[in-house]
Coordinates of C-alpha atoms and ligand atoms in Angstrom, one line a residue:
X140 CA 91.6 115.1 97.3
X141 CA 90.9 113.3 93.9
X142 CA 93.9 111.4 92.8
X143 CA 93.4 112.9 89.5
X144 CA 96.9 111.3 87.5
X145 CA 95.7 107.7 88.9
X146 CA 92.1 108.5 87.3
X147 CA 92.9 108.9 84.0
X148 CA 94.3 105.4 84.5
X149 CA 91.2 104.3 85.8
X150 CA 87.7 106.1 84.9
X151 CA 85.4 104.0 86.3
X152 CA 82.7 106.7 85.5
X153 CA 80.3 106.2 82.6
X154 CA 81.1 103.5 81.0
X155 CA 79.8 99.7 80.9
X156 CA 81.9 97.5 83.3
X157 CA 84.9 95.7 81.2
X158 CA 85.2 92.1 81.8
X159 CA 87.0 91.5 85.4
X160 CA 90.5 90.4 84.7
X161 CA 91.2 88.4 87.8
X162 CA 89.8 85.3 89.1
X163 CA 87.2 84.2 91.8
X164 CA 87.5 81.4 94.3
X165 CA 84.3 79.3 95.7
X166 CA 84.2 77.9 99.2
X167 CA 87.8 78.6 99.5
X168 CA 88.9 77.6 103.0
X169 CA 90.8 80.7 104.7
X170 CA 92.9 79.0 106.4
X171 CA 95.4 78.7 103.7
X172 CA 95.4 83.0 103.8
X173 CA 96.0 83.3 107.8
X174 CA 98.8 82.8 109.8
X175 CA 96.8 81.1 112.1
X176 CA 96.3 78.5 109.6
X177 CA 92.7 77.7 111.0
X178 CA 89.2 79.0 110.5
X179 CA 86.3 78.5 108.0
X180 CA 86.3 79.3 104.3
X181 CA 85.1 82.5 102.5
X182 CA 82.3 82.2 100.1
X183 CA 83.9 83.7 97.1
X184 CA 87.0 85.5 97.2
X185 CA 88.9 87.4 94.6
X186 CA 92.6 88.4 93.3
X187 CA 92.4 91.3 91.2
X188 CA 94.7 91.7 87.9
X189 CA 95.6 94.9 89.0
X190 CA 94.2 98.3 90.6
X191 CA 91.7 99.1 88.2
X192 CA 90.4 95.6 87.8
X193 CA 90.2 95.7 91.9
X194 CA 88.2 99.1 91.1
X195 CA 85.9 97.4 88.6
X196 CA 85.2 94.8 91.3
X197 CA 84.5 96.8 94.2
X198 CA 82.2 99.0 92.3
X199 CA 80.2 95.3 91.2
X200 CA 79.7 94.2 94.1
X201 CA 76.3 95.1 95.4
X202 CA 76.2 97.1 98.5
X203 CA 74.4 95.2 100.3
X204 CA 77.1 92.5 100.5
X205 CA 80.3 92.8 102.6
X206 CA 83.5 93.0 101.1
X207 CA 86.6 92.3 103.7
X208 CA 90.2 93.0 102.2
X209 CA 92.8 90.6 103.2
X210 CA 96.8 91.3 103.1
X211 CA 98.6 88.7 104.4
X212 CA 95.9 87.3 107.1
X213 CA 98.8 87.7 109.7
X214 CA 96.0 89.8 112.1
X215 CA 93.4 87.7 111.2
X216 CA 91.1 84.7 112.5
X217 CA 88.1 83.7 110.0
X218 CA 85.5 81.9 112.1
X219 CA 84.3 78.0 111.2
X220 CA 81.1 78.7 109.6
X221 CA 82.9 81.3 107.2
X222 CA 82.6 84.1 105.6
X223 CA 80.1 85.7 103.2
X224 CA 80.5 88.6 101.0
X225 CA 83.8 88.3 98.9
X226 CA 87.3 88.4 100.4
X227 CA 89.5 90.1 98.7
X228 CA 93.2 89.1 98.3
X229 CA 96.1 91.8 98.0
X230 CA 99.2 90.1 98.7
X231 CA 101.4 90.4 95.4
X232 CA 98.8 91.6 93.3
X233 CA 99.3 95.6 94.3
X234 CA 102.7 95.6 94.4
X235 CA 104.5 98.6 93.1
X236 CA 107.5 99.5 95.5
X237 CA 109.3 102.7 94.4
X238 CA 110.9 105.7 95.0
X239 CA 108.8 108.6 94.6
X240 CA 109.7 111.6 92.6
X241 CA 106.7 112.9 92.0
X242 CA 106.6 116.4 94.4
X243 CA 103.2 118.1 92.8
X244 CA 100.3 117.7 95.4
X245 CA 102.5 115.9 98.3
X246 CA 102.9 117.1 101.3
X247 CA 106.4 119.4 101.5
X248 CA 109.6 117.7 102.6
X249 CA 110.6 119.2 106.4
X250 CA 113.4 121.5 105.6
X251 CA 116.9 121.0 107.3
X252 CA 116.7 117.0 107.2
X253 CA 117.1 115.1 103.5
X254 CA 114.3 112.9 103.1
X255 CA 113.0 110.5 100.1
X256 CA 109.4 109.2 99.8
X257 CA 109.0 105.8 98.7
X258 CA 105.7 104.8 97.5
X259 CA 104.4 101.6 98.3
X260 CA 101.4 99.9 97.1
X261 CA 99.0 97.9 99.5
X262 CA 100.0 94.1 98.5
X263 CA 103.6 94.6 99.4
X264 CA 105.0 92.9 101.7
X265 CA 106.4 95.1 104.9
X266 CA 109.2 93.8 105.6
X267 CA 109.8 94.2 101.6
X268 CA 109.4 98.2 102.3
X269 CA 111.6 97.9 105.2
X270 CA 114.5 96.1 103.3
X271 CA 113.6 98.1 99.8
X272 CA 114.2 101.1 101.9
X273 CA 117.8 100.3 103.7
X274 CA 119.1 99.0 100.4
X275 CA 118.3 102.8 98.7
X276 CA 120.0 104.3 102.1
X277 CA 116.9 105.6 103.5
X278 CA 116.1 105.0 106.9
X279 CA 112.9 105.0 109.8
X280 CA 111.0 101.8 108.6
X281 CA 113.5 99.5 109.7
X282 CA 110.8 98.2 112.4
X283 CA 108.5 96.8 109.3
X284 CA 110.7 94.0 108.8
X285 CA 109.7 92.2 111.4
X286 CA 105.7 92.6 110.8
X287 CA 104.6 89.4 108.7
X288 CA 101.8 91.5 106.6
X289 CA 101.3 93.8 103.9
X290 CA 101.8 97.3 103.6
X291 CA 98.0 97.6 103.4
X292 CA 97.5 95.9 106.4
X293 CA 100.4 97.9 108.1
X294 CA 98.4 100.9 107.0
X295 CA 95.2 99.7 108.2
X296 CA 96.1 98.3 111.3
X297 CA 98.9 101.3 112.3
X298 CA 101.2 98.3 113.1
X299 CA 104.1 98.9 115.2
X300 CA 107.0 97.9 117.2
X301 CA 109.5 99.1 119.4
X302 CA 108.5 102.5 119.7
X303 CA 107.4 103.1 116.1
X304 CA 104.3 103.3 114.3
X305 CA 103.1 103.0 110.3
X306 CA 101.7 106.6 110.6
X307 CA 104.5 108.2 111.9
X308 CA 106.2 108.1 108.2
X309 CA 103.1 108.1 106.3
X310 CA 102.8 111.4 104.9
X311 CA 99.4 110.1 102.7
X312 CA 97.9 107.7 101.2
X313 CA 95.6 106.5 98.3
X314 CA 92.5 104.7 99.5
X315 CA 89.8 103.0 97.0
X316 CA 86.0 103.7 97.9
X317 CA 83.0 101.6 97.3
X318 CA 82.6 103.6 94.0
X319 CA 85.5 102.5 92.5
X320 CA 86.9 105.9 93.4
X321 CA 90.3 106.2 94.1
X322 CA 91.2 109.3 96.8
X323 CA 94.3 110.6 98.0
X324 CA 94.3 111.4 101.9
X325 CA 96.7 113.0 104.0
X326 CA 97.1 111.5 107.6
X327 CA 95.1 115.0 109.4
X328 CA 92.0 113.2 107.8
X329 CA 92.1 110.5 110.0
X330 CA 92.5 109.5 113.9
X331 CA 95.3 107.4 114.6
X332 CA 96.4 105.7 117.5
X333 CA 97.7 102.6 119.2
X334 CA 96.4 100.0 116.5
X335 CA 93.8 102.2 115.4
X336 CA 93.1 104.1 112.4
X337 CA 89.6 105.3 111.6
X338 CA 88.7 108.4 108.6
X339 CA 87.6 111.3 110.7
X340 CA 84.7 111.7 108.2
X341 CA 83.8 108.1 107.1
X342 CA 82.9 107.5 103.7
X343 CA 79.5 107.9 102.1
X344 CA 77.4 104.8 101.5
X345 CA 77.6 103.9 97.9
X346 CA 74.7 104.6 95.3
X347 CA 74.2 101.0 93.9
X348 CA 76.6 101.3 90.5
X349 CA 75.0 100.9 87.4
X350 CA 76.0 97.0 87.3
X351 CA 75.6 96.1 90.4
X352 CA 73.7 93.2 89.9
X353 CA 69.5 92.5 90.7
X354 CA 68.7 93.1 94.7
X355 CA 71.5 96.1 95.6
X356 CA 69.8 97.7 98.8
X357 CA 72.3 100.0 100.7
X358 CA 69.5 99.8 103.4
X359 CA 70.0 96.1 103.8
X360 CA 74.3 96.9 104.6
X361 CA 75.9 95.8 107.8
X362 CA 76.3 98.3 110.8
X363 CA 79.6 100.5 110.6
X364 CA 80.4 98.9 107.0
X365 CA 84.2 99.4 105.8
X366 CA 83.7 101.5 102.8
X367 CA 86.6 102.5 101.7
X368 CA 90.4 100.3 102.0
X369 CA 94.1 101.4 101.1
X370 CA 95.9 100.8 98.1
X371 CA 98.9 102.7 98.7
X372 CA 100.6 104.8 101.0
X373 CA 103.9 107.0 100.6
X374 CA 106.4 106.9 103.4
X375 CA 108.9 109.8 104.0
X376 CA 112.0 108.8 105.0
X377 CA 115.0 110.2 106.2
X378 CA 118.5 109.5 104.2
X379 CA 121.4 107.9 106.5
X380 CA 123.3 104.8 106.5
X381 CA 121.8 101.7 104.9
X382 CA 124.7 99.5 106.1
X383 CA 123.3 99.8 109.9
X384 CA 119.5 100.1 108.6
X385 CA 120.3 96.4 107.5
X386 CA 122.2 95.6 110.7
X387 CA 119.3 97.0 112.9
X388 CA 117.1 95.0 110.8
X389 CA 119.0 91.9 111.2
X390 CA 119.3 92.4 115.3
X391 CA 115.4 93.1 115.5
X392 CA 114.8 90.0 113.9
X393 CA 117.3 87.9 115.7
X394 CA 115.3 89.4 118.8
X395 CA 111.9 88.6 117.7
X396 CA 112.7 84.6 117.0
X397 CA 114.1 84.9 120.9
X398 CA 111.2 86.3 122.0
X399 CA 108.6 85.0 119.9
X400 CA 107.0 81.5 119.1
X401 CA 107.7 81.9 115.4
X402 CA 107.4 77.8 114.6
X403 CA 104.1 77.8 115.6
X404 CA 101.2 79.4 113.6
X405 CA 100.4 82.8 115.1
X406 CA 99.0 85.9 114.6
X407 CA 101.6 88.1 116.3
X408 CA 100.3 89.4 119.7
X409 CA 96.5 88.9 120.4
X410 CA 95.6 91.6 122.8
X411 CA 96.6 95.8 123.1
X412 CA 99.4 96.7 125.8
X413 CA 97.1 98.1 128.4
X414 CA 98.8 101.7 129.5
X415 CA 101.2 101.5 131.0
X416 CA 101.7 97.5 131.5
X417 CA 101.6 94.6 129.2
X418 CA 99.0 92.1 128.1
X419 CA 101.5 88.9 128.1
X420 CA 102.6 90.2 131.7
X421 CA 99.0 90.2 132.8
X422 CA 98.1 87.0 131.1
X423 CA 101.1 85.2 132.3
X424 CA 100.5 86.3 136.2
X425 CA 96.9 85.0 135.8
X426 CA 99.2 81.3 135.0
X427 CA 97.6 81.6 131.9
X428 CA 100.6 80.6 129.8
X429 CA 100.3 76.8 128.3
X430 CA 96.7 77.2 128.8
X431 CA 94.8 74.9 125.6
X432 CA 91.3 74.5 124.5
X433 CA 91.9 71.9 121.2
X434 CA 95.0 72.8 119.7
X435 CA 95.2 76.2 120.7
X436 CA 97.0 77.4 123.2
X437 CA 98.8 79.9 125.1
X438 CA 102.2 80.1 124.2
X439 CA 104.5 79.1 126.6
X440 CA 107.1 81.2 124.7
X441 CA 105.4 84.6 124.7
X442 CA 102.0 85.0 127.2
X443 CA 100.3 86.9 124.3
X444 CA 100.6 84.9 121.7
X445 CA 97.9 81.8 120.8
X446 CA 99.6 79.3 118.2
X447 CA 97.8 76.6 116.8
X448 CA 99.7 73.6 118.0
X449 CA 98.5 71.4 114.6
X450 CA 94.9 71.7 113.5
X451 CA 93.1 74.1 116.0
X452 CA 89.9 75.4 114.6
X453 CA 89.5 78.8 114.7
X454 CA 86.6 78.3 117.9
X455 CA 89.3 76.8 119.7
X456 CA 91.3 79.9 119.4
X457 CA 88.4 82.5 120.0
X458 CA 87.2 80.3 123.0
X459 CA 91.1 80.4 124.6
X460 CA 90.8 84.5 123.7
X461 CA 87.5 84.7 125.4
X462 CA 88.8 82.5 128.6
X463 CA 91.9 84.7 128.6
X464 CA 89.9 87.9 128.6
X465 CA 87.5 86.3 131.5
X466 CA 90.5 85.2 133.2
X467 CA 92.5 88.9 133.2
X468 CA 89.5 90.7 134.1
X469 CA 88.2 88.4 136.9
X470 CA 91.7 88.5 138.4
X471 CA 93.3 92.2 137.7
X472 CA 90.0 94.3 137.0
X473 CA 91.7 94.7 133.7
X474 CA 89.5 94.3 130.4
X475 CA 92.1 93.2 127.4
X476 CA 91.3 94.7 124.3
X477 CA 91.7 92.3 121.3
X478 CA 94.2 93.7 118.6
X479 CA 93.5 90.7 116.3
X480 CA 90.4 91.6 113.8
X481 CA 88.1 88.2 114.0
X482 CA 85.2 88.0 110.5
X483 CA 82.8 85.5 109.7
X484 CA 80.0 83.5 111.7
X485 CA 80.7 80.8 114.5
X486 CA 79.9 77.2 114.0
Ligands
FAD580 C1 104.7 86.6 114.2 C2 103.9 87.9 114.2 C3 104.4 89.1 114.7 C4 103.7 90.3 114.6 N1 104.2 91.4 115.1 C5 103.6 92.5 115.0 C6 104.1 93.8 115.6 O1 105.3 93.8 116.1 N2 103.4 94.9 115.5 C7 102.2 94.9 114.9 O2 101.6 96.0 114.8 N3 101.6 93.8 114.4 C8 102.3 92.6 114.5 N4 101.7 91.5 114.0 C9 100.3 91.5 113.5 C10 100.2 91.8 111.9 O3 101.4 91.3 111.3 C11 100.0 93.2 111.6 O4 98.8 93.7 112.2 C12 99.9 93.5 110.1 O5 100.0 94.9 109.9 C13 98.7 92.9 109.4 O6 98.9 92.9 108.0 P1 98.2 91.9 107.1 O7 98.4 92.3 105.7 O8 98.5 90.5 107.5 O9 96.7 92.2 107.5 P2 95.5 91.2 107.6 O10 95.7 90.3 108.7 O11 95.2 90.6 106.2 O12 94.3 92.2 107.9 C14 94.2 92.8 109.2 C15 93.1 93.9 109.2 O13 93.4 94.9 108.3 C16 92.5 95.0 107.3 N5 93.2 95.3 106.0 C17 94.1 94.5 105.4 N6 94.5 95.1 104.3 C18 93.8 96.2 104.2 C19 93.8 97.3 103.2 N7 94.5 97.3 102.1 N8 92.9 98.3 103.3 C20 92.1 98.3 104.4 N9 92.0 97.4 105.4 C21 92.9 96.3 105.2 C22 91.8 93.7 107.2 O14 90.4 93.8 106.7 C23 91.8 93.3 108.7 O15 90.7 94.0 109.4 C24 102.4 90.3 114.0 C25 101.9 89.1 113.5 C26 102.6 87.9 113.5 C27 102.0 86.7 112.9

C-alpha cells in the first residue's frame, strides 16, 4: 500500500531534484561505522538530512551502482579493498520514536488485550525502543535492549534473543524503494524467519530517474540487488508494568556482559544456531575457542563470537570465519551458516 499521508510530505514525482541536504564522505574508512572496528573504507557514503532528503538520494543514484544501508554496523564486516556504490548512514538521522495514534489504515488492535503501537523510525537505536517503550508502560520489546543496532537493522535482520523476534511485534512497516517511493507493508508481504527477512514479491528494478546522472544501465545492476530498505516500522505492544519491563531489561543486560565478550570489538554472534544445537557449542568442541589469525580471534569468552583483539583487518576476521566453518564441517558434518552480512571486495 502507498503511504499516501507520508507522500504529500515527500512527492518525489515530477519535479526537478532539490539540492541534497545532507553531506557525502570520500574514501571514508568503515571501520569507524562497525563494531568490529576493522575493514576497508566505502567510496562515498552519505547521511541524509532527513527522510525525504534520503528519498532524493536514493532516487539519484544511478541504478547501476549499489547502494548498502548501514544502521549501526553492529552485523557488519566491510572487506579491506572497500566498498563501492554509496553507503548510507542511518543512525540518528531517522529518528522519530513515538507513540502512535494514528488508527486509519493499521492493522486492527487484537481485541481482549490493551495494546499501544509505537512507531519507530529506522535510525533509532533498539535498545532506545526497548527503554522508550518500558518508560510509557508498554511491554514485549524488552529483548531489544540488549541488540547494539538500529531499529532498521533490527527490522532487516529479524534480530532476536531469548525467545523473541523483531517480527513478532511488527505489525508493518514503511520501506523506501529505489524510486524514492515510500510503501507501507504489512508483515504477510514478506517471509520471515530465523534472521531472515525477504519481500515475498521483491521489488521492481528501477526506471533510471530523470536525474540519474550520464551512464544509468539497470542491465549493468548486481545479481539479487537490495531495492528497497526500511525506514520505519510500528510495534504493537501490550500495556503492563514498566517497573519490571525495566528490571527485566536490567537482568538481560547484566546477563549478556556475563556471557558475552563485550570489551572487545564484536559483532554479536557470527554464525545461525543450527536446529536444534548451537553454533558456539559446535565451535567450541571442535577446540576452536582462542583460535587467532592476526588480531582476530575466537573468543575465549563466548565460542561464537570473533573480537578484534586491537587492529585485526577485516581478512583476518573472514579468514578465522572461513577456518571455523572448514573446521565445524570437517569435524561434525555440520555447515554453519553466517548470520553476520559481509560487503565489499577482498584485498
Ligand atoms: C555485542 C553484540 C550482541 C548482539 N546480540 C544480538 C542478538 O542477541 N540478537 C540478534 O539478532 N543480533 C545481535 N547482534 C547483531 C546485531 O546487533 C543485529 O543484527 C542488529 O539488528 C543489526 O543492526 P544494525 O543497525 O547494526 O545493522 P547493520 O549491521 O548496520 O546492518 C546489518 C544488515 O542489515 C541491513 N540494514 C541495516 N539497516 C537497514 C535498513 N534500514 N533497511 C534495510 N536493510 C538494512 C544492512 O545492509 C546489513 O545487511 C549483536 C551484535 C553485537 C555487537
Amino acid at each position: 500500500m502507498r503511504h499516501d499521508y507520508r507522500m504529500r510530505e515527500m512527492d518525489l514525482g515530477g519535479g526537478a531534484a532539490p539540492v541534497l541536504r545532507g553531506h557525502f564522505l570520500y574514501s571514508e574508512p568503515m571501520k569507524k561505522h562497525v563494531s568490529w572496528r576493522a575493514g576497508g573504507m566505502a567510496q562515498r557514503v552519505y547521511i541524509p538530512a532527513d527522510l525525504e532528503d534520503l528519498g532524493w538520494l536514493v532516487r539519484s543514484v544511478p541504478a547501476r551502482e549499489d547502494i548498502h544501508m548501514v544502521g549501526l554496523g553492529s552485523n557488519l564486516l566491510v572487506r579491506d579493498g572497500g566498498v563501492s556504490g554509496v553507503v548510507i548512514l542511518l543512525h540518528g538521522v531517522l529518528k522519530k520514536l513515538a507513540i502512535e495514534s494514528r488508527t486509519q489504515g493499521m492493522p486492527p488492535a487484537p481485541t481482549g488485550r490493551e495494546t499501544a503501537l509505537v512507531y519507530a523510525q529506522a535510525g533509532v537505536a533498539a535498545p532506545k525502543l526497548a527503554r522508550f517503550a518500558a518508560n510509557h508502560d508498554l511491554v514485549g520489546s524488552e529483548f531489544l535492549a540488549g541488540i547494539p543496532g538500529t531499529v532498521g537493522g533490527a527490522i532487516a535482520m529479524n534480530a532476536g534473543c531469548y525467545g523473541s523476534e523483531t517480527w513478532d511485534k511488527l505489525v508493518q512497516v514503511l520501506t523506501l524503494d529505489r524510486q524514492g517511493q515510500l510503501n507501507e507493508r504489512l508483515p504477510g508481504e514478506y517471509v520471515t524467519g530465523y534472521r531472515h527477512v525477504a519481500l515475498k514479491q521483491a521489488p521492481p528494478l528501477p526506471n533510471p530517474p530523470p536525474h540519474a546522472g550520464e551512464g544509468t544501465n539497470v542491465g549493468l545492476r548486481a545479481p539479487n540487488p537490495v531495492n528497497e530498505w526500511f525506514v520505519g516500522g510500528w510495534f504493537r505492544l501490550e500495556k503492563g508494568d514498566g517497573l519490571a519491563a525495566r528490571e527485566t531489561i536490567k537482568q538481560l543486560l547484566k546477563k549478556r556482559i556475563a556471557a558475552q565478550p563485550l570489551s572487545l570489538p564484536n559483532a554479536g554472534s557470527v554464525f545461525r544456531n543450527p536446529p536444534g544445537d548451537y553454533a558456539a557449542r559446535l565451535i567450541e568442541s571442535c577446540g576452536l575457542k582462542g583460535f587467532c589469525i592476526g588480531c582476530a580471534q575466537v573468543s575465549k569468552k563466548h565460542a561464537n563470537f570473533i573480537v578484534n583483539l586491537g587492529g585485526a583487518t577485516a581478512t583476518d576476521i573472514e579468514r578465522v570465519i572461513e577456518h571455523v566453518e572448514e573446521t565445524v564441517e570437517a569435524r561434525t558434518n555440520v555447515r554453519l551458516i553466517r548470520e553476520i552480512r559481509i560487503i565489499g571486495e577482498r584485498q
